[in-house]
Amino acid sequence: MGVARVFRFPVLATVLAASLLLAGCGSSAAPEDASAGADGDGRFPVTVPHAFGETTIPEKPQRVVALGPNDLAVAQAVGAPIVGAMQNVTATGPVLPYLDPLPADVLALDPNTTLSLEQVAAFEPDLILAVSAYQVVDRATYDRLSTIAPTVAFAESLYGASMQDDARQVGRALGEEEKVEELIAAADARLAGIRDELPGLAGKTYLFGQARGEILPMVVGEQNQSTAFMRALGLTVPASFANAPASDDLAPGTVGLSYEEVGRLSEADLLMMTFAGDGDRAAFENNELVRRVRAVQQGTYTPLTLDQAVALQAPNVVATGWLVDQLRPALEKVAGAGS
């Protein structure tokens, strides 16, 4: 499958939300098992396979640097000793909205700049987590990080596995598989609970995309992480969008519409949009063709904040409850529509 293509916007600070629409192949399974040796708790050394080979962690990590948002979320949730991490990529503040605050000297890596190997090294890590690190998608960067400390990357491609298997990849590296399975079970239960509470979601359709200048990229690939997340709630993309070939210059699983084609958005019961830059929301919402879209007229159009868009574009098991709560008003509307 290779490393997923990511299209980026000029401002790196919005790379996950405003670069929206990373490729994803959610059916990819993480490696079956990591070889374990024995230290004090019988788990280490542990060897974790990943896209760039395999990494052996000799002892239970005591100084962890988390380079990706989902790395940080899972590591913090299982109580890992985090000494360095990337700040939130959105403009709402340095801390992901569903996580407990961390000291400023821990959230010291700036997503607006090129990854500083010197800064990473200054944390003196004994483990670097890069399973969801958008700045570590090539072997050269991985190799440089590996000279600092054992580094664990994604299994096959960035956001190329399910959110559950990405969490397991982090859990293996930390020796916290059982705690991660608890996180996964809680996330899966929350999704199942919403299906039970809102049975009207079953059979409904949705579209999730971005207004970016003259193009409207929509995430529609069956195995994108966001598509898998919404499918777990009972919603699917409209049939004419399902697994449509990717548009030129967009990531796999992403289809670009022009404003002249915006009528196709009426195929969705629920429309969720985020916006790449200043003026894009106004341009979208003030467009006469957009105003005629069924979801807009029925009140099931939902503009997303950058934090919401990032969490939906690349969901993780820790953010699931927060994200469901954020989307719930829209989900309730679409579940009740036509029922």
Short mmCIF file of C-alpha atoms in Angstrom, two decimals:
data_model
loop_
_atom_site.label_atom_id
_atom_site.label_comp_id
_atom_site.label_asym_id
_atom_site.label_seq_id
_atom_site.Cartn_x
_atom_site.Cartn_y
_atom_site.Cartn_z
CA MET A 1 0.00 0.00 0.00
CA GLY A 2 2.96 2.30 0.69
CA VAL A 3 2.99 5.61 2.48
CA ALA A 4 -0.23 7.54 2.11
CA ARG A 5 -0.16 10.71 0.11
CA VAL A 6 -1.01 13.81 2.10
CA PHE A 7 -1.86 17.07 0.43
CA ARG A 8 -0.85 20.05 2.51
CA PHE A 9 -1.85 23.67 2.67
CA PRO A 10 0.60 26.55 2.87
CA VAL A 11 0.02 27.01 6.60
CA LEU A 12 1.33 23.94 8.38
CA ALA A 13 -0.60 24.77 11.54
CA THR A 14 -3.77 23.52 9.88
CA VAL A 15 -2.15 20.55 8.21
CA LEU A 16 -4.44 17.91 9.67
CA ALA A 17 -7.71 19.80 9.41
CA ALA A 18 -6.99 22.21 6.62
CA SER A 19 -4.93 19.64 4.77
CA LEU A 20 -7.91 17.46 5.48
CA LEU A 21 -8.41 14.34 3.69
CA LEU A 22 -5.44 12.21 4.41
CA ALA A 23 -5.47 8.85 2.74
CA GLY A 24 -6.55 5.95 4.88
CA CYS A 25 -7.06 2.23 4.50
CA GLY A 26 -8.85 1.22 7.63
CA SER A 27 -8.83 -2.47 6.86
CA SER A 28 -5.08 -2.70 7.28
CA ALA A 29 -4.32 -4.75 10.35
CA ALA A 30 -1.51 -3.89 12.67
CA PRO A 31 1.14 -6.57 13.02
CA GLU A 32 -0.19 -9.59 14.86
CA ASP A 33 2.11 -9.66 17.82
CA ALA A 34 5.31 -8.18 19.07
CA SER A 35 8.02 -10.41 20.34
CA ALA A 36 8.45 -10.10 24.08
CA GLY A 37 11.34 -10.83 26.35
CA ALA A 38 11.53 -10.31 30.07
CA ASP A 39 12.29 -7.42 32.34
CA GLY A 40 10.66 -6.60 35.64
CA ASP A 41 7.12 -7.08 34.35
CA GLY A 42 7.91 -9.72 31.73
CA ARG A 43 7.07 -7.51 28.74
CA PHE A 44 10.42 -6.14 27.62
CA PRO A 45 12.37 -6.13 25.46
CA VAL A 46 9.60 -5.80 22.89
CA THR A 47 9.93 -5.57 19.11
CA VAL A 48 7.28 -3.64 17.17
CA PRO A 49 7.05 -4.05 13.36
CA HIS A 50 6.10 -0.98 11.33
CA ALA A 51 6.29 0.51 7.85
CA PHE A 52 10.03 1.20 8.06
CA GLY A 53 11.08 -2.13 9.54
CA GLU A 54 10.92 -2.96 13.21
CA THR A 55 11.93 -1.31 16.46
CA THR A 56 13.14 -3.00 19.63
CA ILE A 57 12.43 -1.26 22.92
CA PRO A 58 14.78 -2.80 25.50
CA GLU A 59 13.04 -1.65 28.69
CA LYS A 60 9.76 -0.12 29.73
CA PRO A 61 9.93 3.49 28.49
CA GLN A 62 10.49 6.18 31.11
CA ARG A 63 10.77 9.22 28.81
CA VAL A 64 8.31 9.24 25.91
CA VAL A 65 8.04 11.80 23.12
CA ALA A 66 4.72 11.72 21.22
CA LEU A 67 5.00 13.27 17.76
CA GLY A 68 1.43 12.65 16.59
CA PRO A 69 -1.86 13.78 18.15
CA ASN A 70 -3.19 10.24 18.46
CA ASP A 71 0.14 9.04 19.87
CA LEU A 72 -0.23 11.66 22.58
CA ALA A 73 -3.88 10.86 23.25
CA VAL A 74 -3.33 7.14 23.73
CA ALA A 75 -0.05 7.51 25.63
CA GLN A 76 -1.54 10.02 28.05
CA ALA A 77 -4.65 7.89 28.56
CA VAL A 78 -2.59 4.87 29.64
CA GLY A 79 -0.39 6.92 31.95
CA ALA A 80 2.83 6.89 29.93
CA PRO A 81 5.63 9.19 31.15
CA ILE A 82 5.40 11.84 28.43
CA VAL A 83 8.27 14.33 28.40
CA GLY A 84 7.68 15.91 25.00
CA ALA A 85 4.83 16.25 22.53
CA MET A 86 3.53 18.17 19.54
CA GLN A 87 1.11 20.97 20.29
CA ASN A 88 -2.43 20.89 18.92
CA VAL A 89 -2.42 21.88 15.24
CA THR A 90 -5.58 24.01 15.47
CA ALA A 91 -5.89 27.59 16.53
CA THR A 92 -7.92 26.83 19.66
CA GLY A 93 -4.96 26.28 21.96
CA PRO A 94 -1.95 24.00 22.43
CA VAL A 95 -3.85 21.16 24.15
CA LEU A 96 -6.19 18.76 22.38
CA PRO A 97 -9.68 19.58 23.71
CA TYR A 98 -10.39 16.06 24.95
CA LEU A 99 -7.13 15.67 26.90
CA ASP A 100 -6.04 16.86 30.31
CA PRO A 101 -3.64 19.82 30.27
CA LEU A 102 0.07 19.12 29.99
CA PRO A 103 2.92 21.43 31.07
CA ALA A 104 4.09 23.93 28.49
CA ASP A 105 7.59 22.46 28.53
CA VAL A 106 6.10 19.10 27.47
CA LEU A 107 3.94 20.55 24.68
CA ALA A 108 7.01 22.24 23.29
CA LEU A 109 7.03 21.03 19.68
CA ASP A 110 5.55 23.57 17.29
CA PRO A 111 3.41 22.13 14.47
CA ASN A 112 3.99 25.28 12.41
CA THR A 113 7.64 24.51 11.86
CA THR A 114 9.75 21.74 10.43
CA LEU A 115 10.30 19.01 12.98
CA SER A 116 13.41 19.89 14.99
CA LEU A 117 15.52 16.82 15.67
CA GLU A 118 17.59 18.85 18.11
CA GLN A 119 14.50 19.72 20.10
CA VAL A 120 13.35 16.10 20.12
CA ALA A 121 16.80 15.01 21.29
CA ALA A 122 16.75 17.62 24.06
CA PHE A 123 13.89 15.71 25.71
CA GLU A 124 16.31 12.77 26.11
CA PRO A 125 13.61 10.25 25.16
CA ASP A 126 13.92 6.51 25.42
CA LEU A 127 10.92 6.08 23.07
CA ILE A 128 9.57 8.21 20.22
CA LEU A 129 5.99 7.55 19.12
CA ALA A 130 5.27 8.47 15.49
CA VAL A 131 2.26 6.32 14.65
CA SER A 132 0.17 9.39 13.81
CA ALA A 133 2.97 11.86 13.12
CA TYR A 134 2.24 13.69 9.86
CA GLN A 135 5.82 14.99 9.83
CA VAL A 136 7.29 11.48 9.82
CA VAL A 137 6.03 9.88 6.62
CA ASP A 138 9.36 9.01 5.00
CA ARG A 139 12.22 6.72 5.86
CA ALA A 140 14.81 9.50 5.95
CA THR A 141 13.01 11.33 8.76
CA TYR A 142 12.36 8.06 10.56
CA ASP A 143 16.03 7.07 10.31
CA ARG A 144 17.15 10.39 11.77
CA LEU A 145 14.74 10.05 14.68
CA SER A 146 15.96 6.52 15.30
CA THR A 147 19.44 7.84 16.01
CA ILE A 148 17.92 9.69 18.98
CA ALA A 149 15.81 6.87 20.48
CA PRO A 150 13.81 3.80 19.45
CA THR A 151 11.06 5.14 17.19
CA VAL A 152 7.75 3.40 16.39
CA ALA A 153 5.86 4.44 13.26
CA PHE A 154 2.57 3.42 11.66
CA ALA A 155 2.08 -0.19 10.62
CA GLU A 156 1.80 0.43 6.86
CA SER A 157 0.90 4.06 6.10
CA LEU A 158 -0.10 7.23 7.92
CA TYR A 159 -3.69 6.72 9.12
CA GLY A 160 -3.65 3.53 7.08
CA ALA A 161 -5.01 1.27 9.82
CA SER A 162 -8.16 1.51 11.90
CA MET A 163 -8.09 3.78 14.92
CA GLN A 164 -8.23 0.64 17.05
CA ASP A 165 -5.12 -0.85 15.44
CA ASP A 166 -3.26 2.46 15.59
CA ALA A 167 -3.94 2.47 19.33
CA ARG A 168 -2.66 -1.10 19.60
CA GLN A 169 0.56 -0.05 17.86
CA VAL A 170 1.11 2.57 20.57
CA GLY A 171 0.14 0.10 23.30
CA ARG A 172 2.71 -2.45 22.14
CA ALA A 173 5.49 0.11 22.25
CA LEU A 174 4.54 1.21 25.76
CA GLY A 175 3.89 -2.29 27.10
CA GLU A 176 0.32 -1.26 27.89
CA GLU A 177 -1.69 -3.60 25.68
CA GLU A 178 -4.34 -4.34 28.30
CA LYS A 179 -5.00 -0.68 29.05
CA VAL A 180 -5.25 0.06 25.33
CA GLU A 181 -7.76 -2.75 24.86
CA GLU A 182 -9.84 -1.12 27.60
CA LEU A 183 -9.74 2.16 25.70
CA ILE A 184 -10.79 0.37 22.51
CA ALA A 185 -13.65 -1.41 24.27
CA ALA A 186 -14.87 1.88 25.73
CA ALA A 187 -14.76 3.61 22.33
CA ASP A 188 -16.54 0.75 20.60
CA ALA A 189 -19.19 0.69 23.34
CA ARG A 190 -19.77 4.43 22.95
CA LEU A 191 -20.32 4.05 19.22
CA ALA A 192 -22.66 1.11 19.76
CA GLY A 193 -24.52 3.10 22.40
CA ILE A 194 -25.23 5.94 19.98
CA ARG A 195 -26.55 3.46 17.42
CA ASP A 196 -28.92 2.12 20.07
CA GLU A 197 -29.98 5.58 21.26
CA LEU A 198 -30.46 6.94 17.75
CA PRO A 199 -31.78 4.03 15.66
CA GLY A 200 -32.89 6.51 13.01
CA LEU A 201 -29.25 6.84 11.93
CA ALA A 202 -29.37 3.41 10.30
CA GLY A 203 -29.57 3.74 6.56
CA LYS A 204 -28.93 7.49 6.51
CA THR A 205 -26.20 9.02 4.38
CA TYR A 206 -23.64 11.71 5.06
CA LEU A 207 -20.83 13.63 3.43
CA PHE A 208 -17.79 15.12 5.17
CA GLY A 209 -15.60 17.55 3.31
CA GLN A 210 -13.89 20.88 3.10
CA ALA A 211 -14.35 24.14 1.25
CA ARG A 212 -10.95 25.05 -0.14
CA GLY A 213 -10.96 27.83 -2.68
CA GLU A 214 -12.79 26.62 -5.76
CA ILE A 215 -12.68 22.95 -4.83
CA LEU A 216 -14.71 20.95 -2.31
CA PRO A 217 -12.75 17.80 -1.37
CA MET A 218 -15.05 15.15 0.12
CA VAL A 219 -13.82 12.12 2.09
CA VAL A 220 -15.65 9.14 0.63
CA GLY A 221 -13.27 6.17 0.48
CA GLU A 222 -14.71 3.14 2.22
CA GLN A 223 -11.58 2.61 4.28
CA ASN A 224 -10.76 6.16 5.28
CA GLN A 225 -10.73 6.40 9.07
CA SER A 226 -13.49 9.00 9.13
CA THR A 227 -15.66 6.84 6.89
CA ALA A 228 -15.15 3.86 9.17
CA PHE A 229 -16.04 6.02 12.18
CA MET A 230 -19.30 7.21 10.62
CA ARG A 231 -20.12 3.70 9.44
CA ALA A 232 -19.81 2.56 13.05
CA LEU A 233 -22.61 5.03 13.84
CA GLY A 234 -24.80 3.59 11.09
CA LEU A 235 -24.23 6.17 8.35
CA THR A 236 -22.72 5.68 4.91
CA VAL A 237 -21.71 7.95 2.06
CA PRO A 238 -24.23 8.23 -0.79
CA ALA A 239 -24.04 5.44 -3.33
CA SER A 240 -22.77 7.65 -6.15
CA PHE A 241 -19.80 8.72 -4.01
CA ALA A 242 -18.92 5.34 -2.56
CA ASN A 243 -15.35 4.47 -3.53
CA ALA A 244 -15.39 6.90 -6.42
CA PRO A 245 -11.95 7.36 -8.01
CA ALA A 246 -9.90 10.05 -6.32
CA SER A 247 -9.73 13.41 -8.05
CA ASP A 248 -6.42 14.55 -9.47
CA ASP A 249 -4.00 15.93 -6.86
CA LEU A 250 -6.16 14.74 -3.97
CA ALA A 251 -5.46 11.91 -1.58
CA PRO A 252 -6.88 8.45 -2.27
CA GLY A 253 -10.43 8.13 -1.07
CA THR A 254 -11.08 11.83 -1.67
CA VAL A 255 -13.26 13.30 -4.42
CA GLY A 256 -13.15 16.97 -5.36
CA LEU A 257 -16.30 18.79 -6.44
CA SER A 258 -16.52 22.18 -8.09
CA TYR A 259 -19.15 24.67 -7.05
CA GLU A 260 -20.94 23.89 -10.30
CA GLU A 261 -21.34 20.31 -9.02
CA VAL A 262 -22.48 21.29 -5.54
CA GLY A 263 -25.98 19.95 -6.20
CA ARG A 264 -24.56 16.48 -5.65
CA LEU A 265 -24.29 17.29 -1.95
CA SER A 266 -28.08 16.95 -1.80
CA GLU A 267 -27.62 13.20 -1.97
CA ALA A 268 -26.54 13.27 1.70
CA ASP A 269 -28.90 13.40 4.67
CA LEU A 270 -26.13 14.94 6.79
CA LEU A 271 -23.50 17.35 5.45
CA MET A 272 -20.45 18.22 7.57
CA MET A 273 -17.97 20.77 6.30
CA THR A 274 -14.75 22.36 7.45
CA PHE A 275 -12.91 25.24 5.85
CA ALA A 276 -9.32 25.62 4.71
CA GLY A 277 -8.77 29.33 4.98
CA ASP A 278 -10.16 32.77 5.66
CA GLY A 279 -13.25 33.42 3.59
CA ASP A 280 -13.92 29.82 2.62
CA ARG A 281 -16.85 29.41 4.99
CA ALA A 282 -18.52 32.61 3.78
CA ALA A 283 -17.91 31.66 0.16
CA PHE A 284 -19.48 28.26 0.76
CA GLU A 285 -22.47 29.31 2.82
CA ASN A 286 -23.29 32.36 0.66
CA ASN A 287 -23.22 30.38 -2.58
CA GLU A 288 -26.70 30.23 -4.08
CA LEU A 289 -26.30 26.62 -5.17
CA VAL A 290 -25.16 25.63 -1.68
CA ARG A 291 -28.25 27.25 -0.19
CA ARG A 292 -30.38 24.89 -2.27
CA VAL A 293 -28.61 21.76 -0.95
CA ARG A 294 -31.07 19.50 0.87
CA ALA A 295 -29.10 19.32 4.13
CA VAL A 296 -28.84 23.12 4.23
CA GLN A 297 -32.57 23.54 3.73
CA GLN A 298 -33.45 20.81 6.21
CA GLY A 299 -31.09 22.03 8.92
CA THR A 300 -28.79 19.00 8.83
CA TYR A 301 -25.81 20.93 7.46
CA THR A 302 -23.14 21.20 10.17
CA PRO A 303 -20.03 23.42 9.96
CA LEU A 304 -17.18 21.87 11.92
CA THR A 305 -14.51 23.56 13.98
CA LEU A 306 -10.91 22.65 13.24
CA ASP A 307 -10.73 20.54 16.40
CA GLN A 308 -13.85 18.64 15.37
CA ALA A 309 -12.59 18.19 11.82
CA VAL A 310 -9.21 16.90 12.95
CA ALA A 311 -10.87 14.42 15.31
CA LEU A 312 -13.21 13.19 12.59
CA GLN A 313 -10.60 13.11 9.85
CA ALA A 314 -8.18 11.07 11.96
CA PRO A 315 -10.18 9.70 14.90
CA ASN A 316 -8.66 7.94 17.88
CA VAL A 317 -10.15 5.81 20.62
CA VAL A 318 -9.54 8.44 23.30
CA ALA A 319 -11.35 11.19 21.38
CA THR A 320 -14.36 9.04 20.48
CA GLY A 321 -16.59 10.10 23.38
CA TRP A 322 -15.75 13.79 22.92
CA LEU A 323 -16.32 13.61 19.17
CA VAL A 324 -19.66 11.83 19.53
CA ASP A 325 -20.77 14.53 21.97
CA GLN A 326 -19.70 17.23 19.53
CA LEU A 327 -21.58 15.62 16.65
CA ARG A 328 -24.62 14.58 18.66
CA PRO A 329 -26.86 17.59 17.85
CA ALA A 330 -26.35 16.92 14.15
CA LEU A 331 -26.78 13.19 14.60
CA GLU A 332 -30.05 13.71 16.47
CA LYS A 333 -31.36 15.91 13.68
CA VAL A 334 -30.55 13.45 10.94
CA ALA A 335 -31.79 10.49 13.00
CA GLY A 336 -35.16 12.19 13.41
CA ALA A 337 -35.43 13.45 9.84
CA GLY A 338 -38.10 11.59 7.97
CA SER A 339 -38.90 9.32 10.91
#
